[in-house]
Amino acid sequence: MAKNKAITLLSLGHACVDVYQGAVAALVPYFVSERAYTYAAASGIVLAASLLSSVAQPLFGWMTDRRAAPWLLPVSTVVAGLGIALSGLGGSYALTLLFVGIGGVGVAAYHPESARVARIASKGSHRAMGWFSLGGNLGFAFAPVLVAVVVGFGGLRLTPLLVFPALAGSLLTLPVLRGLERVTAAPATTTTPPAPDDTVSFVKLTLAVVCRSIVFVGLSTFIAFYVRERTGQGPAAGTAALVVLYLGGAVGTVLGGHLAERWDRVTVVRGSYLLTVAAVAGVVLTPGPALYAFVALTSAGLYIPFSLQVTLAQDYLPSRVGTASGVTLGLTVSVGGLFSPVIGRLADATSLQTALLPLIAMPFLSWLLFLTLPEPAAPSTPRRAAEDERPGSVVVTTEAPTTPASDVRRPWRPRRRSR
């Protein structure tokens, strides 16, 4: 399958999965209005999805480092959709947490394997990885609109209709999987061993991603409430702010890939985090409609590093690409949810503006961490060994990828006894 077609399908599938990450925050106001949840209880719903996703994603990454599992793409998409679709049924808080948690596990299972396949399909192109990440950002951006149309029209009882993007996304992955299976054995060639892992840099990168995640998930959870307070407008104003937050991320992701083609990734990420410090301060401190402009700047500043951090992590851990993808993609969108209840409790005790003030410091900490990070050397361009081009291997085209040979894992097969 051609590179552009594979990346396009993967990007669309990514959008269908990340709809369910954005849907959790978009559903929170409806849980508050229909079930009278407090800020702390509402943020607990975000925590349920984030906790399971942040823990499970590195585990799925470790698993796919050992055995290729492309079947996870359609299966995990359906699981994510079913969890969120069932979250609005029944009035039990515990049942709601359970279904949202199942949706989080589905999201967790999808990202490490999809990022690894996208890395191979992109042939190491930052722009192509940016387009893959763009799909997830668009899914985030579309989530509030989808929830507003479905749940805003008929209440939480209509959440089962939210399963349809998952069904579409799972179908979109099937041509990619068929393309993988059509690859046949090629003449044996020598592969280049991967570069040594830079664990220290990877840990620093992970901490920077955690700080970024706290800002993004915190704003995703409470920006709808906050904008309504600051502007004096109704629910539509809050939904509009959430859409701006997610659409700005889509612009930032594509921009990050283009900037990284001109400057190195570390330099681009440093600059984006400095921009984000000022932008988050504007969100928290600026009243009136100007708030929307700072929301857009914050979103762009947070998402310029998005795909760049994933490829940096993969280059810092070239022998464990799935684990690197699982940690960075998982933490990028989930671990911030662990801090949402803290923000919610502080908002209940003081005010929402006071609770959001600490978010200004988070991108500054990310910037400080990136000051200590090196730009990894460009990976070599080895050809794949014949044993990695058997049917079922994770290969997208018959051309040589620009990713290390360690990125291509053989799927599980029963061993044959030698006679």
Short mmCIF file of C-alpha atoms in Angstrom, two decimals:
data_model
loop_
_atom_site.label_atom_id
_atom_site.label_comp_id
_atom_site.label_asym_id
_atom_site.label_seq_id
_atom_site.Cartn_x
_atom_site.Cartn_y
_atom_site.Cartn_z
CA MET A 1 0.00 0.00 0.00
CA ALA A 2 1.31 3.49 -0.91
CA LYS A 3 2.66 5.60 1.95
CA ASN A 4 0.19 8.48 1.52
CA LYS A 5 -2.82 6.19 1.40
CA ALA A 6 -1.69 4.25 4.48
CA ILE A 7 -1.06 7.45 6.47
CA THR A 8 -4.43 8.87 5.40
CA LEU A 9 -6.31 5.78 6.54
CA LEU A 10 -4.35 5.63 9.79
CA SER A 11 -5.04 9.31 10.39
CA LEU A 12 -8.78 8.86 9.85
CA GLY A 13 -8.78 5.83 12.14
CA HIS A 14 -6.88 7.85 14.73
CA ALA A 15 -9.62 10.49 14.55
CA CYS A 16 -12.31 7.89 15.18
CA VAL A 17 -10.49 6.67 18.31
CA ASP A 18 -9.62 10.05 19.81
CA VAL A 19 -13.24 11.14 19.50
CA TYR A 20 -13.72 9.08 22.65
CA GLN A 21 -10.97 10.87 24.55
CA GLY A 22 -12.53 14.22 23.74
CA ALA A 23 -16.01 12.86 24.43
CA VAL A 24 -15.22 12.22 28.11
CA ALA A 25 -14.56 15.92 28.80
CA ALA A 26 -17.50 16.92 26.57
CA LEU A 27 -19.86 14.64 28.52
CA VAL A 28 -18.86 16.07 31.92
CA PRO A 29 -21.23 19.12 31.76
CA TYR A 30 -24.14 16.80 30.95
CA PHE A 31 -23.34 14.54 33.91
CA VAL A 32 -23.25 17.65 36.10
CA SER A 33 -26.57 19.01 34.80
CA GLU A 34 -28.51 15.72 34.73
CA ARG A 35 -27.07 14.10 37.85
CA ALA A 36 -26.00 17.15 39.90
CA TYR A 37 -22.38 16.01 40.25
CA THR A 38 -19.89 18.32 41.99
CA TYR A 39 -16.70 19.46 40.25
CA ALA A 40 -14.79 16.78 42.15
CA ALA A 41 -17.24 14.02 41.17
CA ALA A 42 -17.25 15.16 37.55
CA SER A 43 -13.44 15.19 37.40
CA GLY A 44 -13.53 11.64 38.81
CA ILE A 45 -15.09 10.55 35.52
CA VAL A 46 -12.11 11.97 33.64
CA LEU A 47 -9.85 10.25 36.16
CA ALA A 48 -11.47 6.87 35.49
CA ALA A 49 -10.63 7.05 31.80
CA SER A 50 -7.21 8.58 32.35
CA LEU A 51 -6.05 6.25 35.12
CA LEU A 52 -6.67 3.03 33.22
CA SER A 53 -5.41 4.49 29.96
CA SER A 54 -2.18 5.88 31.41
CA VAL A 55 -1.38 2.58 33.14
CA ALA A 56 -2.43 0.30 30.30
CA GLN A 57 -0.82 2.16 27.41
CA PRO A 58 2.82 1.41 28.34
CA LEU A 59 1.82 -2.21 28.95
CA PHE A 60 0.37 -2.48 25.46
CA GLY A 61 3.52 -0.82 24.14
CA TRP A 62 5.69 -3.41 25.89
CA MET A 63 3.52 -6.18 24.44
CA THR A 64 3.77 -4.89 20.87
CA ASP A 65 7.55 -4.57 21.23
CA ARG A 66 7.60 -8.32 21.76
CA ARG A 67 4.98 -9.34 19.19
CA ALA A 68 3.38 -7.36 16.40
CA ALA A 69 -0.35 -6.97 17.00
CA PRO A 70 -1.90 -5.01 14.10
CA TRP A 71 -5.26 -6.61 14.93
CA LEU A 72 -5.36 -4.28 17.95
CA LEU A 73 -6.23 -1.35 15.70
CA PRO A 74 -9.81 -2.38 14.78
CA VAL A 75 -10.50 -4.25 18.04
CA SER A 76 -9.37 -1.46 20.36
CA THR A 77 -11.34 1.11 18.33
CA VAL A 78 -14.57 -0.82 18.92
CA VAL A 79 -13.81 -1.30 22.64
CA ALA A 80 -13.20 2.44 23.08
CA GLY A 81 -16.48 3.26 21.37
CA LEU A 82 -18.53 0.75 23.32
CA GLY A 83 -17.24 2.00 26.66
CA ILE A 84 -18.15 5.62 26.03
CA ALA A 85 -21.41 4.71 24.30
CA LEU A 86 -22.62 2.85 27.39
CA SER A 87 -21.43 5.45 29.92
CA GLY A 88 -24.67 7.43 29.85
CA LEU A 89 -26.95 4.48 30.60
CA GLY A 90 -28.23 4.08 34.15
CA GLY A 91 -27.82 6.49 37.03
CA SER A 92 -25.09 4.61 38.89
CA TYR A 93 -21.90 6.60 39.36
CA ALA A 94 -19.89 3.39 39.74
CA LEU A 95 -21.30 1.99 36.49
CA THR A 96 -20.46 5.22 34.71
CA LEU A 97 -16.87 5.01 35.95
CA LEU A 98 -16.67 1.39 34.80
CA PHE A 99 -17.80 2.09 31.24
CA VAL A 100 -15.63 5.19 30.91
CA GLY A 101 -12.70 3.11 32.18
CA ILE A 102 -13.37 0.46 29.53
CA GLY A 103 -13.30 3.19 26.91
CA GLY A 104 -9.96 4.32 28.31
CA VAL A 105 -8.53 0.81 27.96
CA GLY A 106 -9.64 0.70 24.33
CA VAL A 107 -7.87 3.98 23.66
CA ALA A 108 -4.78 2.67 25.47
CA ALA A 109 -4.64 -0.47 23.34
CA TYR A 110 -4.85 1.50 20.10
CA HIS A 111 -2.10 4.08 20.38
CA PRO A 112 1.21 2.17 20.80
CA GLU A 113 0.62 -0.19 17.88
CA SER A 114 -0.84 2.51 15.63
CA ALA A 115 2.11 4.82 16.34
CA ARG A 116 4.56 2.04 15.49
CA VAL A 117 2.78 1.22 12.24
CA ALA A 118 2.55 4.94 11.38
CA ARG A 119 6.28 5.35 12.01
CA ILE A 120 7.02 2.62 9.48
CA ALA A 121 4.45 3.94 7.01
CA SER A 122 5.84 7.49 7.30
CA LYS A 123 9.43 6.33 6.55
CA GLY A 124 10.67 8.63 9.32
CA SER A 125 8.98 11.77 7.94
CA HIS A 126 8.06 14.30 10.63
CA ARG A 127 5.41 15.75 8.35
CA ALA A 128 3.75 12.36 7.81
CA MET A 129 3.75 11.67 11.55
CA GLY A 130 2.25 15.11 12.00
CA TRP A 131 -0.60 14.19 9.66
CA PHE A 132 -1.13 10.96 11.57
CA SER A 133 -1.33 12.90 14.82
CA LEU A 134 -3.62 15.45 13.17
CA GLY A 135 -6.26 12.75 12.87
CA GLY A 136 -6.33 12.36 16.64
CA ASN A 137 -6.57 16.13 17.11
CA LEU A 138 -9.50 16.34 14.72
CA GLY A 139 -11.19 13.54 16.62
CA PHE A 140 -10.75 15.55 19.80
CA ALA A 141 -12.12 18.65 18.08
CA PHE A 142 -15.16 16.85 16.67
CA ALA A 143 -16.03 15.21 20.01
CA PRO A 144 -17.78 18.22 21.63
CA VAL A 145 -19.84 18.76 18.48
CA LEU A 146 -20.79 15.08 18.32
CA VAL A 147 -21.73 15.02 22.00
CA ALA A 148 -23.67 18.29 21.71
CA VAL A 149 -25.67 16.97 18.76
CA VAL A 150 -26.39 13.54 20.25
CA VAL A 151 -26.59 14.14 24.01
CA GLY A 152 -27.70 17.76 23.78
CA PHE A 153 -30.69 16.64 21.73
CA GLY A 154 -31.93 13.75 23.85
CA GLY A 155 -29.86 13.59 27.02
CA LEU A 156 -27.51 10.92 28.31
CA ARG A 157 -29.90 8.14 27.32
CA LEU A 158 -28.76 8.62 23.70
CA THR A 159 -25.07 7.95 24.34
CA PRO A 160 -25.31 4.51 22.62
CA LEU A 161 -25.41 6.44 19.33
CA LEU A 162 -21.82 7.50 20.00
CA VAL A 163 -20.63 4.03 18.97
CA PHE A 164 -20.86 4.80 15.24
CA PRO A 165 -17.46 6.52 14.87
CA ALA A 166 -15.86 3.41 16.37
CA LEU A 167 -17.53 1.16 13.81
CA ALA A 168 -16.36 3.44 11.00
CA GLY A 169 -12.84 3.64 12.40
CA SER A 170 -12.48 -0.12 12.69
CA LEU A 171 -13.48 -0.52 9.04
CA LEU A 172 -10.93 2.10 7.96
CA THR A 173 -8.10 0.03 9.39
CA LEU A 174 -8.97 -3.09 7.42
CA PRO A 175 -7.38 -1.97 4.10
CA VAL A 176 -4.16 -1.19 5.99
CA LEU A 177 -4.16 -4.64 7.57
CA ARG A 178 -4.81 -6.27 4.20
CA GLY A 179 -1.89 -4.29 2.78
CA LEU A 180 0.34 -5.70 5.50
CA GLU A 181 -0.72 -9.25 4.76
CA ARG A 182 -0.01 -8.92 1.02
CA VAL A 183 3.69 -8.33 1.58
CA THR A 184 5.64 -11.44 0.58
CA ALA A 185 9.14 -12.57 1.31
CA ALA A 186 12.00 -10.58 -0.21
CA PRO A 187 15.69 -11.49 -0.71
CA ALA A 188 17.56 -11.62 2.58
CA THR A 189 19.64 -8.55 3.38
CA THR A 190 21.57 -7.34 6.35
CA THR A 191 19.83 -5.12 8.89
CA THR A 192 21.53 -2.38 10.83
CA PRO A 193 21.45 -2.84 14.60
CA PRO A 194 19.54 -0.13 16.48
CA ALA A 195 21.34 2.70 18.23
CA PRO A 196 21.75 2.33 22.00
CA ASP A 197 18.87 3.49 24.18
CA ASP A 198 19.18 6.91 25.86
CA THR A 199 17.10 6.17 28.95
CA VAL A 200 18.04 9.37 30.80
CA SER A 201 16.78 11.58 27.97
CA PHE A 202 13.67 9.45 27.65
CA VAL A 203 12.85 9.93 31.35
CA LYS A 204 13.31 13.70 31.05
CA LEU A 205 11.09 13.74 27.98
CA THR A 206 8.45 11.76 29.85
CA LEU A 207 8.42 14.28 32.70
CA ALA A 208 7.98 17.10 30.21
CA VAL A 209 5.06 15.23 28.64
CA VAL A 210 3.47 14.81 32.08
CA CYS A 211 3.60 18.58 32.68
CA ARG A 212 2.06 19.21 29.26
CA SER A 213 -0.64 16.66 29.96
CA ILE A 214 -1.67 18.30 33.23
CA VAL A 215 -2.31 21.56 31.38
CA PHE A 216 -4.21 20.03 28.49
CA VAL A 217 -6.43 17.65 30.47
CA GLY A 218 -7.08 20.28 33.14
CA LEU A 219 -8.26 22.77 30.55
CA SER A 220 -10.20 20.10 28.64
CA THR A 221 -12.11 19.22 31.80
CA PHE A 222 -12.91 22.71 33.07
CA ILE A 223 -12.64 25.16 30.16
CA ALA A 224 -16.35 24.85 29.32
CA PHE A 225 -17.32 25.82 32.87
CA TYR A 226 -14.65 28.51 33.08
CA VAL A 227 -15.60 30.28 29.85
CA ARG A 228 -19.24 30.35 30.89
CA GLU A 229 -18.21 31.99 34.17
CA ARG A 230 -15.89 34.55 32.58
CA THR A 231 -18.13 35.51 29.67
CA GLY A 232 -21.53 35.17 31.32
CA GLN A 233 -22.80 33.17 28.35
CA GLY A 234 -24.65 29.85 28.20
CA PRO A 235 -23.55 26.27 27.48
CA ALA A 236 -22.89 27.06 23.81
CA ALA A 237 -20.04 29.38 24.83
CA GLY A 238 -18.39 26.58 26.79
CA THR A 239 -18.77 24.11 23.93
CA ALA A 240 -17.28 26.65 21.52
CA ALA A 241 -14.24 27.08 23.77
CA LEU A 242 -13.72 23.32 23.87
CA VAL A 243 -13.89 23.15 20.07
CA VAL A 244 -11.35 25.99 19.81
CA LEU A 245 -9.07 24.14 22.23
CA TYR A 246 -9.14 21.02 20.08
CA LEU A 247 -9.04 22.70 16.65
CA GLY A 248 -6.07 24.79 17.70
CA GLY A 249 -4.37 21.51 18.49
CA ALA A 250 -4.98 20.32 14.94
CA VAL A 251 -3.24 23.40 13.56
CA GLY A 252 -0.39 23.04 16.04
CA THR A 253 0.25 19.41 15.15
CA VAL A 254 0.65 20.07 11.42
CA LEU A 255 2.71 23.19 12.13
CA GLY A 256 5.02 21.22 14.41
CA GLY A 257 5.78 18.68 11.68
CA HIS A 258 6.59 21.43 9.16
CA LEU A 259 8.76 23.39 11.60
CA ALA A 260 10.71 20.23 12.47
CA GLU A 261 11.66 19.87 8.79
CA ARG A 262 13.37 23.28 9.01
CA TRP A 263 14.75 23.22 12.55
CA ASP A 264 15.47 20.31 14.85
CA ARG A 265 12.65 18.92 17.00
CA VAL A 266 14.08 19.92 20.37
CA THR A 267 14.41 23.57 19.32
CA VAL A 268 10.83 23.66 18.01
CA VAL A 269 9.44 22.11 21.20
CA ARG A 270 11.35 24.53 23.44
CA GLY A 271 9.90 27.51 21.59
CA SER A 272 6.37 26.15 21.69
CA TYR A 273 6.46 25.65 25.45
CA LEU A 274 7.62 29.24 26.02
CA LEU A 275 4.68 30.42 23.90
CA THR A 276 2.35 28.22 25.96
CA VAL A 277 3.38 29.82 29.27
CA ALA A 278 2.10 33.21 28.09
CA ALA A 279 -0.96 31.68 26.42
CA VAL A 280 -2.13 29.78 29.52
CA ALA A 281 -1.66 32.94 31.61
CA GLY A 282 -3.93 34.72 29.14
CA VAL A 283 -6.58 32.01 29.44
CA VAL A 284 -6.65 32.18 33.23
CA LEU A 285 -6.36 35.97 33.66
CA THR A 286 -8.09 37.53 30.62
CA PRO A 287 -11.85 38.25 30.86
CA GLY A 288 -14.35 38.51 28.05
CA PRO A 289 -14.31 37.25 24.45
CA ALA A 290 -10.52 37.73 24.13
CA LEU A 291 -10.32 34.54 26.16
CA TYR A 292 -10.98 32.53 22.99
CA ALA A 293 -7.81 33.84 21.31
CA PHE A 294 -5.70 32.70 24.25
CA VAL A 295 -7.42 29.30 24.21
CA ALA A 296 -6.40 28.91 20.55
CA LEU A 297 -2.80 29.96 21.27
CA THR A 298 -2.62 27.58 24.21
CA SER A 299 -3.87 24.72 22.09
CA ALA A 300 -1.38 25.40 19.29
CA GLY A 301 1.47 25.75 21.77
CA LEU A 302 0.61 22.46 23.47
CA TYR A 303 0.21 20.54 20.21
CA ILE A 304 3.23 21.72 18.23
CA PRO A 305 5.27 19.23 20.34
CA PHE A 306 2.69 16.42 20.04
CA SER A 307 4.03 14.26 17.20
CA LEU A 308 7.59 15.53 17.73
CA GLN A 309 7.65 14.16 21.27
CA VAL A 310 6.49 10.76 20.02
CA THR A 311 9.28 10.49 17.45
CA LEU A 312 11.83 11.84 19.95
CA ALA A 313 10.80 9.14 22.41
CA GLN A 314 11.11 6.49 19.70
CA ASP A 315 14.59 7.74 18.84
CA TYR A 316 15.65 7.81 22.50
CA LEU A 317 14.45 4.18 22.86
CA PRO A 318 15.08 2.68 19.40
CA SER A 319 14.98 -0.88 20.71
CA ARG A 320 11.59 -0.36 22.40
CA VAL A 321 9.55 1.73 19.99
CA GLY A 322 6.19 0.37 21.18
CA THR A 323 6.99 1.15 24.81
CA ALA A 324 8.20 4.64 23.89
CA SER A 325 5.01 5.28 21.90
CA GLY A 326 2.80 3.93 24.66
CA VAL A 327 4.41 6.09 27.33
CA THR A 328 4.44 9.35 25.37
CA LEU A 329 1.06 8.96 23.67
CA GLY A 330 -0.50 7.59 26.85
CA LEU A 331 0.89 10.22 29.16
CA THR A 332 0.24 13.00 26.64
CA VAL A 333 -3.51 12.52 26.83
CA SER A 334 -4.18 10.61 30.02
CA VAL A 335 -1.93 11.16 33.01
CA GLY A 336 -3.18 14.73 33.38
CA GLY A 337 -6.50 13.18 34.30
CA LEU A 338 -4.91 11.95 37.52
CA PHE A 339 -4.62 15.60 38.60
CA SER A 340 -8.13 16.61 37.52
CA PRO A 341 -9.70 15.68 40.89
CA VAL A 342 -7.14 17.90 42.62
CA ILE A 343 -8.15 20.81 40.40
CA GLY A 344 -11.81 19.98 41.00
CA ARG A 345 -11.47 19.90 44.79
CA LEU A 346 -9.53 23.16 44.78
CA ALA A 347 -12.24 24.74 42.61
CA ASP A 348 -14.96 23.54 45.00
CA ALA A 349 -13.02 25.01 47.95
CA THR A 350 -11.99 28.33 46.33
CA SER A 351 -12.87 29.26 42.74
CA LEU A 352 -12.29 27.77 39.33
CA GLN A 353 -9.91 30.58 38.39
CA THR A 354 -7.79 29.94 41.49
CA ALA A 355 -7.71 26.22 40.72
CA LEU A 356 -6.46 26.87 37.18
CA LEU A 357 -3.64 29.27 38.17
CA PRO A 358 -1.06 26.47 38.82
CA LEU A 359 -1.43 25.37 35.18
CA ILE A 360 0.62 28.40 34.11
CA ALA A 361 3.75 26.84 35.63
CA MET A 362 3.44 23.47 33.86
CA PRO A 363 4.66 24.44 30.35
CA PHE A 364 7.51 26.37 31.96
CA LEU A 365 8.65 23.17 33.68
CA SER A 366 8.44 21.35 30.32
CA TRP A 367 10.62 24.06 28.78
CA LEU A 368 13.21 23.67 31.55
CA LEU A 369 13.35 19.92 30.97
CA PHE A 370 13.80 20.36 27.21
CA LEU A 371 16.76 22.64 27.82
CA THR A 372 18.63 19.51 28.94
CA LEU A 373 17.60 17.27 26.02
CA PRO A 374 19.73 16.55 22.94
CA GLU A 375 18.47 16.12 19.40
CA PRO A 376 18.95 12.42 18.53
CA ALA A 377 21.02 11.51 15.50
CA ALA A 378 19.01 10.74 12.38
CA PRO A 379 18.23 6.99 12.11
CA SER A 380 19.92 4.94 9.43
CA THR A 381 17.98 3.56 6.48
CA PRO A 382 18.55 -0.20 6.47
CA ARG A 383 16.69 -2.64 4.35
CA ARG A 384 14.48 -5.17 6.05
CA ALA A 385 15.59 -8.72 6.47
CA ALA A 386 13.66 -11.37 4.61
CA GLU A 387 12.36 -12.86 7.83
CA ASP A 388 10.60 -9.57 8.60
CA GLU A 389 8.78 -9.48 5.25
CA ARG A 390 6.66 -12.55 5.76
CA PRO A 391 2.88 -12.19 5.44
CA GLY A 392 1.49 -10.61 8.59
CA SER A 393 4.61 -8.60 9.41
CA VAL A 394 4.14 -4.91 10.14
CA VAL A 395 5.24 -3.51 6.77
CA VAL A 396 3.32 -0.98 4.73
CA THR A 397 5.16 -0.77 1.42
CA THR A 398 7.73 -2.78 -0.42
CA GLU A 399 10.20 0.13 -0.22
CA ALA A 400 12.86 0.32 2.47
CA PRO A 401 11.65 2.36 5.46
CA THR A 402 13.77 5.05 7.09
CA THR A 403 13.15 3.61 10.53
CA PRO A 404 15.49 1.31 12.41
CA ALA A 405 15.15 -2.39 11.73
CA SER A 406 14.17 -2.87 15.37
CA ASP A 407 10.84 -1.18 14.62
CA VAL A 408 9.65 -4.19 12.62
CA ARG A 409 8.44 -6.94 14.90
CA ARG A 410 7.43 -10.40 13.83
CA PRO A 411 3.91 -11.48 14.76
CA TRP A 412 3.42 -14.52 16.93
CA ARG A 413 3.60 -17.87 15.19
CA PRO A 414 3.67 -21.38 16.65
CA ARG A 415 7.15 -22.84 16.67
CA ARG A 416 7.83 -25.96 14.66
CA ARG A 417 9.87 -28.73 16.15
CA SER A 418 12.97 -29.60 14.18
CA ARG A 419 13.43 -33.21 13.35
#
